Coordinates of N, CA, C and O and ligand atoms in Angstrom, one line a residue:
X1 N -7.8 -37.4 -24.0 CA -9.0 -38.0 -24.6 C -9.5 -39.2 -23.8 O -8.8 -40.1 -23.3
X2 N -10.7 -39.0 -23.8 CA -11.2 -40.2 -23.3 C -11.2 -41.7 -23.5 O -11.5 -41.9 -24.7
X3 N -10.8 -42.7 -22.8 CA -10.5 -44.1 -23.0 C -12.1 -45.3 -22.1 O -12.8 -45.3 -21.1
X4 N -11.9 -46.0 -23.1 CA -12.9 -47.0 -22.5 C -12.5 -48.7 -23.3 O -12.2 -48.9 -24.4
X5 N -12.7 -49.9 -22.0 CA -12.5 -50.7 -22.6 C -13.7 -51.6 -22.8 O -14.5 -52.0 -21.9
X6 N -13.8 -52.0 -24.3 CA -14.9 -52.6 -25.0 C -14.6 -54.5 -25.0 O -13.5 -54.9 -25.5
X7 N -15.3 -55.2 -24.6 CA -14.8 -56.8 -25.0 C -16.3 -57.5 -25.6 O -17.3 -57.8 -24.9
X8 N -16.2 -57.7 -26.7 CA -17.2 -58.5 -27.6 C -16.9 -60.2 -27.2 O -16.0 -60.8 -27.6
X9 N -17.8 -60.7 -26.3 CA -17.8 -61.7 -25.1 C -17.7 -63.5 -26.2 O -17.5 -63.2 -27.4
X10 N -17.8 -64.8 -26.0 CA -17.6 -65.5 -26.6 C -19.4 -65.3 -27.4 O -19.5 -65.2 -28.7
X11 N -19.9 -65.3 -27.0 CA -21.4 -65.3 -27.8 C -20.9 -64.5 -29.0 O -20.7 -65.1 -30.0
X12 N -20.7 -63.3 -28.7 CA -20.4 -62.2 -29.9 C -19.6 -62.8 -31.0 O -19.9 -62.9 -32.2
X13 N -18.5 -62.9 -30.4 CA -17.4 -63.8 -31.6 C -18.1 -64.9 -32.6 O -18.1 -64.9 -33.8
X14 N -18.7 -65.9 -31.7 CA -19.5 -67.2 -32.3 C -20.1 -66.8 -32.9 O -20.0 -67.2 -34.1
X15 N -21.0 -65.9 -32.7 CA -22.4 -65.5 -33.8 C -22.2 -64.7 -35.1 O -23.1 -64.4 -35.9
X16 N -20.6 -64.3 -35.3 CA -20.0 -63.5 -36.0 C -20.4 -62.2 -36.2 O -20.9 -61.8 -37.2
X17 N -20.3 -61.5 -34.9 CA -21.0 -60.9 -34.9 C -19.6 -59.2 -34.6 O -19.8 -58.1 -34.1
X18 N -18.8 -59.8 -35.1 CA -17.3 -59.1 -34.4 C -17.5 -57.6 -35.4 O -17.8 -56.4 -35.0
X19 N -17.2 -58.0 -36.5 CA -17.5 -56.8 -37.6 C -18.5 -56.1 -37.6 O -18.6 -55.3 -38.5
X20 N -19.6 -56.1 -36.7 CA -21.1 -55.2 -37.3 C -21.1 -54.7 -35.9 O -21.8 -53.7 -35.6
X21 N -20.1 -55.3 -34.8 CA -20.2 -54.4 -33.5 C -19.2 -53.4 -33.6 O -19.2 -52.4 -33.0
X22 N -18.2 -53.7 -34.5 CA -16.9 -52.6 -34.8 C -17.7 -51.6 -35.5 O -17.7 -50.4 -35.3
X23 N -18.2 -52.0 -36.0 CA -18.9 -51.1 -37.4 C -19.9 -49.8 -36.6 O -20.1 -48.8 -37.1
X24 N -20.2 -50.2 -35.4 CA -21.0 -49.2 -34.6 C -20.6 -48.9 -33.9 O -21.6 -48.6 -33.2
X25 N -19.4 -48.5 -33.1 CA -18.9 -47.6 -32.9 C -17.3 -46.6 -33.5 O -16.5 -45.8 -33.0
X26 N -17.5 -47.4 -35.0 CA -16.4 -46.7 -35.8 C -17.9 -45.6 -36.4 O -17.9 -44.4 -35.9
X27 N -18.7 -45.8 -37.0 CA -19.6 -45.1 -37.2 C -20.3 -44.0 -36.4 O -21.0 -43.0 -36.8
X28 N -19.9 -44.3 -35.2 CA -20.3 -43.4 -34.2 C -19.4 -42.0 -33.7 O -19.8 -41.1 -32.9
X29 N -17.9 -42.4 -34.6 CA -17.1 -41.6 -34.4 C -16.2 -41.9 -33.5 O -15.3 -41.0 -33.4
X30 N -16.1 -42.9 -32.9 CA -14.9 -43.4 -32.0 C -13.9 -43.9 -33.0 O -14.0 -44.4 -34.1
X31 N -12.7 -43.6 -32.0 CA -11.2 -44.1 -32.9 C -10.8 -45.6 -31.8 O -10.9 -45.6 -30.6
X32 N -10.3 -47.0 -32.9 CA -9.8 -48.1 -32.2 C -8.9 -47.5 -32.2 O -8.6 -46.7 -33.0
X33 N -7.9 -47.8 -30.8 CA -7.1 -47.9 -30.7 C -6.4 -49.2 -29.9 O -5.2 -49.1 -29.7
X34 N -7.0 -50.3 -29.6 CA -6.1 -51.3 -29.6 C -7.3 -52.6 -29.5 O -8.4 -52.3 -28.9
X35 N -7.2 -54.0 -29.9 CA -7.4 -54.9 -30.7 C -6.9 -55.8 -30.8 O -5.8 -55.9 -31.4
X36 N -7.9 -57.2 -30.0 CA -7.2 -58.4 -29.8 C -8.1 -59.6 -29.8 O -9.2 -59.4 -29.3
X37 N -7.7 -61.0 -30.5 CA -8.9 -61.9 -30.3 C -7.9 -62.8 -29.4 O -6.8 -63.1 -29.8
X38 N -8.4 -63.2 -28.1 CA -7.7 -64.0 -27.2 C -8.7 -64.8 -26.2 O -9.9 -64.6 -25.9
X39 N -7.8 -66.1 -25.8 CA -8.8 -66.7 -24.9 C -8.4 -66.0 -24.1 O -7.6 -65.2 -24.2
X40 N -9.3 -66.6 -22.7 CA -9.4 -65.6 -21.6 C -8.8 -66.7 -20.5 O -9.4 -67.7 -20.7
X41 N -7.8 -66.8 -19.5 CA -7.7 -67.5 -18.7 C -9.0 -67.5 -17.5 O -10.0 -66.9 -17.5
X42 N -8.5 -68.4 -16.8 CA -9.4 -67.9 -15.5 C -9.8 -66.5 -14.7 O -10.8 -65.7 -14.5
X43 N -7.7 -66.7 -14.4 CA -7.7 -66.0 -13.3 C -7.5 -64.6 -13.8 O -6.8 -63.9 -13.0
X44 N -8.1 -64.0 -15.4 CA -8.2 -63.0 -15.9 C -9.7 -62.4 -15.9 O -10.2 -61.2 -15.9
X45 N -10.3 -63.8 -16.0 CA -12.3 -63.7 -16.0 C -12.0 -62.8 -14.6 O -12.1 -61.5 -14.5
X46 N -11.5 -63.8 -13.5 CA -12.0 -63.7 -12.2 C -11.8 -62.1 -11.6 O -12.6 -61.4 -11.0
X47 N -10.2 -61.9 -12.3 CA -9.9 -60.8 -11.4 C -10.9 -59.5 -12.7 O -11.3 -58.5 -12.1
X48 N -11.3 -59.5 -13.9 CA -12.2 -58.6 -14.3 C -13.7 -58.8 -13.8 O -14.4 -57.8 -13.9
X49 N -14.1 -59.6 -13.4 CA -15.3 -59.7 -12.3 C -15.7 -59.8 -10.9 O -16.7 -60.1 -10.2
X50 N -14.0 -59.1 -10.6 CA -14.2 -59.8 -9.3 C -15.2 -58.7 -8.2 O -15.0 -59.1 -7.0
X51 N -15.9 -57.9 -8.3 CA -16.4 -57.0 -7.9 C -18.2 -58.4 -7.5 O -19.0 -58.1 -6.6
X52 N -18.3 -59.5 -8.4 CA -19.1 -60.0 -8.5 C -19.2 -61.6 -7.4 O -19.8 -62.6 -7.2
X53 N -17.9 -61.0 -7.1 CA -17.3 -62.9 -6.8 C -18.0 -63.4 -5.9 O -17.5 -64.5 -5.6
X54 N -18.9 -63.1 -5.2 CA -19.9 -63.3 -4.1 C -21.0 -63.1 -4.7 O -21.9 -62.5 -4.1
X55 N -21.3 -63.3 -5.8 CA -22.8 -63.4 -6.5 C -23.0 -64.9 -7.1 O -22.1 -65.5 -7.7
X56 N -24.4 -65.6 -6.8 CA -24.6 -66.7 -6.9 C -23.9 -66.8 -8.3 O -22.9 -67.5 -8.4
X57 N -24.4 -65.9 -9.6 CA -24.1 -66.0 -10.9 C -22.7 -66.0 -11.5 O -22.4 -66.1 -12.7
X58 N -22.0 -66.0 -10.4 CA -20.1 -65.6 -10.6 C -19.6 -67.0 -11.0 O -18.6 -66.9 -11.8
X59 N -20.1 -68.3 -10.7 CA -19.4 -69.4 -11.7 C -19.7 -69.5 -12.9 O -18.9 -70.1 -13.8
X60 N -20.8 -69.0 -13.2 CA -21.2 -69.2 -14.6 C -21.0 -68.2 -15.8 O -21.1 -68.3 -17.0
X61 N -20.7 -67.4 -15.0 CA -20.3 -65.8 -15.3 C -18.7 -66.4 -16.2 O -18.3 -66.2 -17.3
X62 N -18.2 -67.2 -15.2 CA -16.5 -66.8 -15.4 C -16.7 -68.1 -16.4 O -16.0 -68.0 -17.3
X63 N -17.3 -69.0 -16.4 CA -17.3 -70.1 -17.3 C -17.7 -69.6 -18.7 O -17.0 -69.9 -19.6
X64 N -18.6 -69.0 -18.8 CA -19.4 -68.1 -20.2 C -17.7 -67.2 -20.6 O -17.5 -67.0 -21.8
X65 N -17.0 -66.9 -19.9 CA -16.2 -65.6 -20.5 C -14.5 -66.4 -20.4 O -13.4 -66.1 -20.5
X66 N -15.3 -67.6 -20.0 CA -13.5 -68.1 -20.5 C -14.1 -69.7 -21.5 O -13.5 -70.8 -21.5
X67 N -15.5 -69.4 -22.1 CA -15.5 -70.5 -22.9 C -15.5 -70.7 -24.0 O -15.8 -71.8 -24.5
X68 N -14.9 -69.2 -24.9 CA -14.3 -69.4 -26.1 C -13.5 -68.0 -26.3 O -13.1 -67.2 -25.4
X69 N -13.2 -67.7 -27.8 CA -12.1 -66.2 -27.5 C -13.3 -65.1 -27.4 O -14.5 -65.4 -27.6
X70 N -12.9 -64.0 -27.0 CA -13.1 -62.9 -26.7 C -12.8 -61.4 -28.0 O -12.2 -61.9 -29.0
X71 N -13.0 -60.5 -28.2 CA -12.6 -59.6 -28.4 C -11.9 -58.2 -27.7 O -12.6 -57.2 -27.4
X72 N -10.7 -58.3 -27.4 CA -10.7 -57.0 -26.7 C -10.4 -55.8 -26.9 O -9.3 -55.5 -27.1
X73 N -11.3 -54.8 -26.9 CA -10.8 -53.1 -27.2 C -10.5 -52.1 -26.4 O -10.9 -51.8 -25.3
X74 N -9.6 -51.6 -27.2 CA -9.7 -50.0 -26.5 C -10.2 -49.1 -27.2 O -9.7 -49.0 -28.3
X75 N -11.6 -47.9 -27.0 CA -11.9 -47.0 -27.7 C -11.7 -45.5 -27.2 O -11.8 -45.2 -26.1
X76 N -11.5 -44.7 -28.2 CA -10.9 -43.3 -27.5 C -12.2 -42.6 -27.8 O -12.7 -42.8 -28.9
X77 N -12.7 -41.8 -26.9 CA -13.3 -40.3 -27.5 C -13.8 -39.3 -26.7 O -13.8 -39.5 -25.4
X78 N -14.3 -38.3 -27.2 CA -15.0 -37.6 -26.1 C -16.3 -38.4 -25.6 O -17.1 -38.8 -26.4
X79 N -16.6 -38.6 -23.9 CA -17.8 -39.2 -23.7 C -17.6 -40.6 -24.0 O -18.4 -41.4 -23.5
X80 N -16.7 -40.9 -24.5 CA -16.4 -42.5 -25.2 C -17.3 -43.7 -24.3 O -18.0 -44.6 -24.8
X81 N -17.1 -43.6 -22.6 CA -17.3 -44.6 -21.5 C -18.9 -44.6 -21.8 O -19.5 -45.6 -22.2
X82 N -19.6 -43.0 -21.4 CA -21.1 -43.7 -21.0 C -21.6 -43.6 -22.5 O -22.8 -43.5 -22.4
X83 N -21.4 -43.5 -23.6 CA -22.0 -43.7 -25.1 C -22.0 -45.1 -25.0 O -22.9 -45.9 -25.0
X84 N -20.6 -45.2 -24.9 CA -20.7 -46.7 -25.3 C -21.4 -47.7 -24.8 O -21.9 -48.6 -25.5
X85 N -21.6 -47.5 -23.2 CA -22.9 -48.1 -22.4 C -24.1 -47.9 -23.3 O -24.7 -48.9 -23.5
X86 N -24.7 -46.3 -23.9 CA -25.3 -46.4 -24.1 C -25.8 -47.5 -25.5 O -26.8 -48.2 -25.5
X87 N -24.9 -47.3 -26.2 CA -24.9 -48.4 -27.5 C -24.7 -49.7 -27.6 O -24.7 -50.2 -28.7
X88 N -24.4 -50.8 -26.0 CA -24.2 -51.5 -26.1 C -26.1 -52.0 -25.3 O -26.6 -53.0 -25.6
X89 N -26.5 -51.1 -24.6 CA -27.7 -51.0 -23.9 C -28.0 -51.9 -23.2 O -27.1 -52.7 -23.0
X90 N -29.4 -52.2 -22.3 CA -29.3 -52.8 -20.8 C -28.5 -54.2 -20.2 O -28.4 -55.2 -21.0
X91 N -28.1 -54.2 -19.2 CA -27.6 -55.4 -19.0 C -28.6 -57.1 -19.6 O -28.1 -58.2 -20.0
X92 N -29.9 -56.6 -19.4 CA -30.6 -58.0 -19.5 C -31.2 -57.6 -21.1 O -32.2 -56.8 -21.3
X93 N -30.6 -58.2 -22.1 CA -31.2 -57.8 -23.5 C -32.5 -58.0 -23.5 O -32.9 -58.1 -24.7
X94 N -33.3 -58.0 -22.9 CA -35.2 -58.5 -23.0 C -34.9 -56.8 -22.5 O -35.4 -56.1 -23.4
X95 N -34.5 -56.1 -21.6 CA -34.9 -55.3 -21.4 C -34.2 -53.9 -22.1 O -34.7 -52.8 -21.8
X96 N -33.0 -54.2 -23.0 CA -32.0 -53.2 -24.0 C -33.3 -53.1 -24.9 O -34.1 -53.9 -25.3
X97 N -33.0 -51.3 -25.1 CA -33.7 -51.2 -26.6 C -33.5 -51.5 -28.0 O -32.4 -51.1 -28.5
X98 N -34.5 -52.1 -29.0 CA -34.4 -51.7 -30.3 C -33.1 -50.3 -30.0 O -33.0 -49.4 -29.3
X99 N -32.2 -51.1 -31.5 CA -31.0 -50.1 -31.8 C -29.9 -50.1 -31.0 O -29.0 -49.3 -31.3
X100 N -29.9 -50.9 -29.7 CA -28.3 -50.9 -29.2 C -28.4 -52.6 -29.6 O -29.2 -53.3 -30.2
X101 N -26.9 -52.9 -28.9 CA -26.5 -54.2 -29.4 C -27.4 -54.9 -28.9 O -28.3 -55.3 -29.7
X102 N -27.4 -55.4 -27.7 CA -28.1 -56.0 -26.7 C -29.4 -56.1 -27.6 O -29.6 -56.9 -28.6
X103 N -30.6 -54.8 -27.0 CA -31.7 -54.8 -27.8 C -31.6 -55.5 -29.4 O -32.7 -55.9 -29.9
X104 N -30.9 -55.5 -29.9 CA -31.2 -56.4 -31.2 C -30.5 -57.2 -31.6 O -30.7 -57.6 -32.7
X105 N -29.6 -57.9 -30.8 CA -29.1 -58.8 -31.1 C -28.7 -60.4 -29.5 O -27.9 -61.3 -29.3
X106 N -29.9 -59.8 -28.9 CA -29.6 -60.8 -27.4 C -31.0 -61.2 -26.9 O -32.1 -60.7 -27.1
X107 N -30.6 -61.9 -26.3 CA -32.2 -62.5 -25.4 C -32.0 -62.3 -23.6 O -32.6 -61.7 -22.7
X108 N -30.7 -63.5 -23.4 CA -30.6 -63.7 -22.5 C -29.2 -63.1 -21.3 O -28.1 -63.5 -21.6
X109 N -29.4 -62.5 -20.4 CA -28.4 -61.8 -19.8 C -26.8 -62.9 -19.4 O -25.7 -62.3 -19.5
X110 N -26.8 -63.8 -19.2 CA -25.7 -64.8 -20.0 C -25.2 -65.3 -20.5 O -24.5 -66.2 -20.3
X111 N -25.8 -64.3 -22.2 CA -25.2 -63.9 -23.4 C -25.6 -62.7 -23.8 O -26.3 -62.5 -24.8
X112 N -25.1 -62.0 -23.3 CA -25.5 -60.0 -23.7 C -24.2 -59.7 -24.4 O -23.9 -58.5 -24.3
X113 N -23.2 -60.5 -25.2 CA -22.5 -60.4 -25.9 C -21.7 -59.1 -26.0 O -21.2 -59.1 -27.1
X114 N -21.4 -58.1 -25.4 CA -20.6 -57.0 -25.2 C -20.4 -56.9 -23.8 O -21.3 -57.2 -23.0
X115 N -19.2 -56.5 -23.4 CA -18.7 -55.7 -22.4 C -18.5 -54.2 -22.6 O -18.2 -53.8 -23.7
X116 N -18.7 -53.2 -21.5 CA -18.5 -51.8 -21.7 C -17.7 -51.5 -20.4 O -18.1 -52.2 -19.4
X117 N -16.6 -50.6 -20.0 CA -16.4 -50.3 -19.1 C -17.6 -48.9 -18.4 O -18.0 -48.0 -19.1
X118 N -17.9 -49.3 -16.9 CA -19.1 -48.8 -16.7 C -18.7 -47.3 -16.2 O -19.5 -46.5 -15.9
X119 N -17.4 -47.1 -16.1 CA -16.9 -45.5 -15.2 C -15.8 -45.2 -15.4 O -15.1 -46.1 -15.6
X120 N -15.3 -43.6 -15.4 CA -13.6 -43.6 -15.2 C -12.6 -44.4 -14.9 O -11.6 -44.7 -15.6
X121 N -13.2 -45.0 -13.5 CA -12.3 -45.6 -12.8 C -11.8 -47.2 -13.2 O -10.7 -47.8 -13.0
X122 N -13.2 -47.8 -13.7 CA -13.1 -48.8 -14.1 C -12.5 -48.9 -15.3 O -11.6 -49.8 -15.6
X123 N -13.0 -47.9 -16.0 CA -12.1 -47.9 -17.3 C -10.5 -48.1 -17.6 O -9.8 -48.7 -18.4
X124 N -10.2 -47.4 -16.8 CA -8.4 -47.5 -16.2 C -8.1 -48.4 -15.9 O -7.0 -48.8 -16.3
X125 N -8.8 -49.1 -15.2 CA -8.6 -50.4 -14.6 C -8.0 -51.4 -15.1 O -7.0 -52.0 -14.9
X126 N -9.8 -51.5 -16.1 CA -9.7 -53.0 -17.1 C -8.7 -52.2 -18.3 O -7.8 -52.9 -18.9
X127 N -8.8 -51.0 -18.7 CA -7.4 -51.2 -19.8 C -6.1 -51.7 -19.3 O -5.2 -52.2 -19.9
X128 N -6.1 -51.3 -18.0 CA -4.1 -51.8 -17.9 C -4.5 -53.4 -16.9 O -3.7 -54.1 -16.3
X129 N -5.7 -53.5 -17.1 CA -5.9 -55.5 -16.8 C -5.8 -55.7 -18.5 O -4.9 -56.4 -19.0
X130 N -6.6 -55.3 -18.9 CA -6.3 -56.6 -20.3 C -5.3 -55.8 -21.4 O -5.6 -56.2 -22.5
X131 N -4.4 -54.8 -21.4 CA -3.7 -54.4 -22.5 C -2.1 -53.7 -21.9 O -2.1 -53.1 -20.8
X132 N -1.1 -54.1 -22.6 CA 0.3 -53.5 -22.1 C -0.2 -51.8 -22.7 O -1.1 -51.7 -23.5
X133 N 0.7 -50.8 -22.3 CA 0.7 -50.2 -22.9 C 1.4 -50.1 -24.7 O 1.1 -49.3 -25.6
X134 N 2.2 -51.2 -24.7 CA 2.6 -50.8 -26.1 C 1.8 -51.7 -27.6 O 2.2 -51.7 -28.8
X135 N 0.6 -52.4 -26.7 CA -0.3 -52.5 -27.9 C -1.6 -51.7 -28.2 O -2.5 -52.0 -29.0
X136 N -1.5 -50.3 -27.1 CA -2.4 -49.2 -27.6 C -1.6 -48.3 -28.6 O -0.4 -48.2 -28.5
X137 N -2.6 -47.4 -29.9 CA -1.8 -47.1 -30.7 C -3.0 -45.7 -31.1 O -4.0 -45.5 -31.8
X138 N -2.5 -45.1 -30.2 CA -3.1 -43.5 -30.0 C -2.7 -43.1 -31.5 O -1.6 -42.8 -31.8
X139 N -3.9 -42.9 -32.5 CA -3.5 -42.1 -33.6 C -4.8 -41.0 -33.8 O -5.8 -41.1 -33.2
X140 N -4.4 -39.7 -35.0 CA -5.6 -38.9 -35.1 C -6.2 -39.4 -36.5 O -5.5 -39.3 -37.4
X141 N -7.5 -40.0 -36.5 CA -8.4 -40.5 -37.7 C -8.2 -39.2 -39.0 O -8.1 -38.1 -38.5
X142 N -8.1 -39.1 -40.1 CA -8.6 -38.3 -40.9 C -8.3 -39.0 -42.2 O -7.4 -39.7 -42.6
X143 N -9.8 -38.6 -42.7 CA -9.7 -39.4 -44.4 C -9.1 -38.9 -45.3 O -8.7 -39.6 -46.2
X144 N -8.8 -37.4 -45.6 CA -8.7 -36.9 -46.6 C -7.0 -37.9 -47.5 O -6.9 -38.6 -48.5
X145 N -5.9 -37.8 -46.5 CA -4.7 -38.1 -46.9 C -5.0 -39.6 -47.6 O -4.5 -39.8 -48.7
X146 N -5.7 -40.4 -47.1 CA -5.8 -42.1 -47.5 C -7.1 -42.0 -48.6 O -7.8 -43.0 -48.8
X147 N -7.4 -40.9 -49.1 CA -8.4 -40.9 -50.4 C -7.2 -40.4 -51.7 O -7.1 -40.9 -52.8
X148 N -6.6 -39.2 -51.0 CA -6.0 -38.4 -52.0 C -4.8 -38.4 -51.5 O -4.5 -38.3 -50.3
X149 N -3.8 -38.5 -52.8 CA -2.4 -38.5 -52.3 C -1.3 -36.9 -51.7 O -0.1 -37.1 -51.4
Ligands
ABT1 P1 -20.7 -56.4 -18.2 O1 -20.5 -55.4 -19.3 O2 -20.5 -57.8 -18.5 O3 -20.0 -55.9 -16.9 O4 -22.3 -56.2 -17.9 P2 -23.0 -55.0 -17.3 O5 -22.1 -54.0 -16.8 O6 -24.1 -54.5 -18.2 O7 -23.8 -55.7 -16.0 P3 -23.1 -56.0 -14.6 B1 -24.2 -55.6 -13.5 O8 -21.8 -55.5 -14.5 O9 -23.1 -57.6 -14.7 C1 -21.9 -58.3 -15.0 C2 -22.2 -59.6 -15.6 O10 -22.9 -60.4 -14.6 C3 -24.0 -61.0 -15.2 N1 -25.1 -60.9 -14.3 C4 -25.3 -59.8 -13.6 C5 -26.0 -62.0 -14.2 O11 -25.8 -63.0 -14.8 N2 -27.0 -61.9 -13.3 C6 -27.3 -60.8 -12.6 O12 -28.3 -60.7 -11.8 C7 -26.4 -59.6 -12.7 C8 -26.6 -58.4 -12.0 C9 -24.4 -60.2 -16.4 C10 -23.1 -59.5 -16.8 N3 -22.5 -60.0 -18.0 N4 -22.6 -61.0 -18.5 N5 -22.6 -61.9 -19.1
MG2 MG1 -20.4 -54.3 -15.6

């Protein structure tokens, strides 16, 4: 099954905005499977950005994402990676549509308040950068048993 890592950025946390971003992609059919509020060190910003580290915007980047806690996820599903792009929508929220996060809940691209991992590869990446394996918790969702005994 497919894996992707989600991080709801310090904007998102502050704005309380943690629960109504969970809320859209549990509704969407994706399963959490792992879940964490942590500050971010530096040299955690640095090495998850480091693809950027030669971009004028890279100090402020890492300052914005280690200047308060974070949310970090892992989400499983089919398609999981580019949906979730899709639902978090464009990098610069002026330009995300009505109905993803961005689009309705952002202005400015150094606070677009979600992270998405952008590919396979990256996906792998940033899950075994920001998660051990034994705080992912691979389960199969079904309601019927937790309604009815
Ligand atoms: P992330 O999910 O944070 O990686 O954003 P996204 O993948 O949508 O966008 P990319 B291109 O990966 O940008 C990473 C962060 O760098 C910031 N940025 C990027 C700027 O501030 N100015 C720029 O011109 C570009 C290209 C925005 C992204 N996240 N934040 N915050
Ligand atoms: Mg990116």
């Amino acid at each position: 099954m497919e894996r992707t890592f989600l991080m709801i950025k310090p904007d998102g946390v502050q704005r309380n905005l943690i629960g109504e971003i969970i809320r859209r992609f549990e509704a969407k059919g994706f399963t959490l499977i792992g879940l964490k509020l942590m500050n971010v060190s530096k040299e955690l910003a640095e090495k998850h950005y480091e693809v950027h580290k030669d971009r004028p915007f890279f100090p402020g980047l890492i300052e914005y994402i280690t200047s308060g806690p974070v949310t970090a996820m892992v989400w499983e599903g089919n398609g999981v990676i580019a949906s979730a792009r899709k639902i978090i929508g464009a990098t610069k929220p002026l330009e995300a549509e009505p109905g993803t996060i961005r689009g309705d809940y952002g202005v400015t691209v150094g606070r677009n308040l979600i992270h998405g991992s952008d590919a396979p590869e990256t996906a792998q990446t940033e899950i075994a950068l920001w998660f051990k394996d034994e705080e992912l918790a691979s389960w199969q969702p079904s309601l019927t048993p937790w309604i009815y005994e």
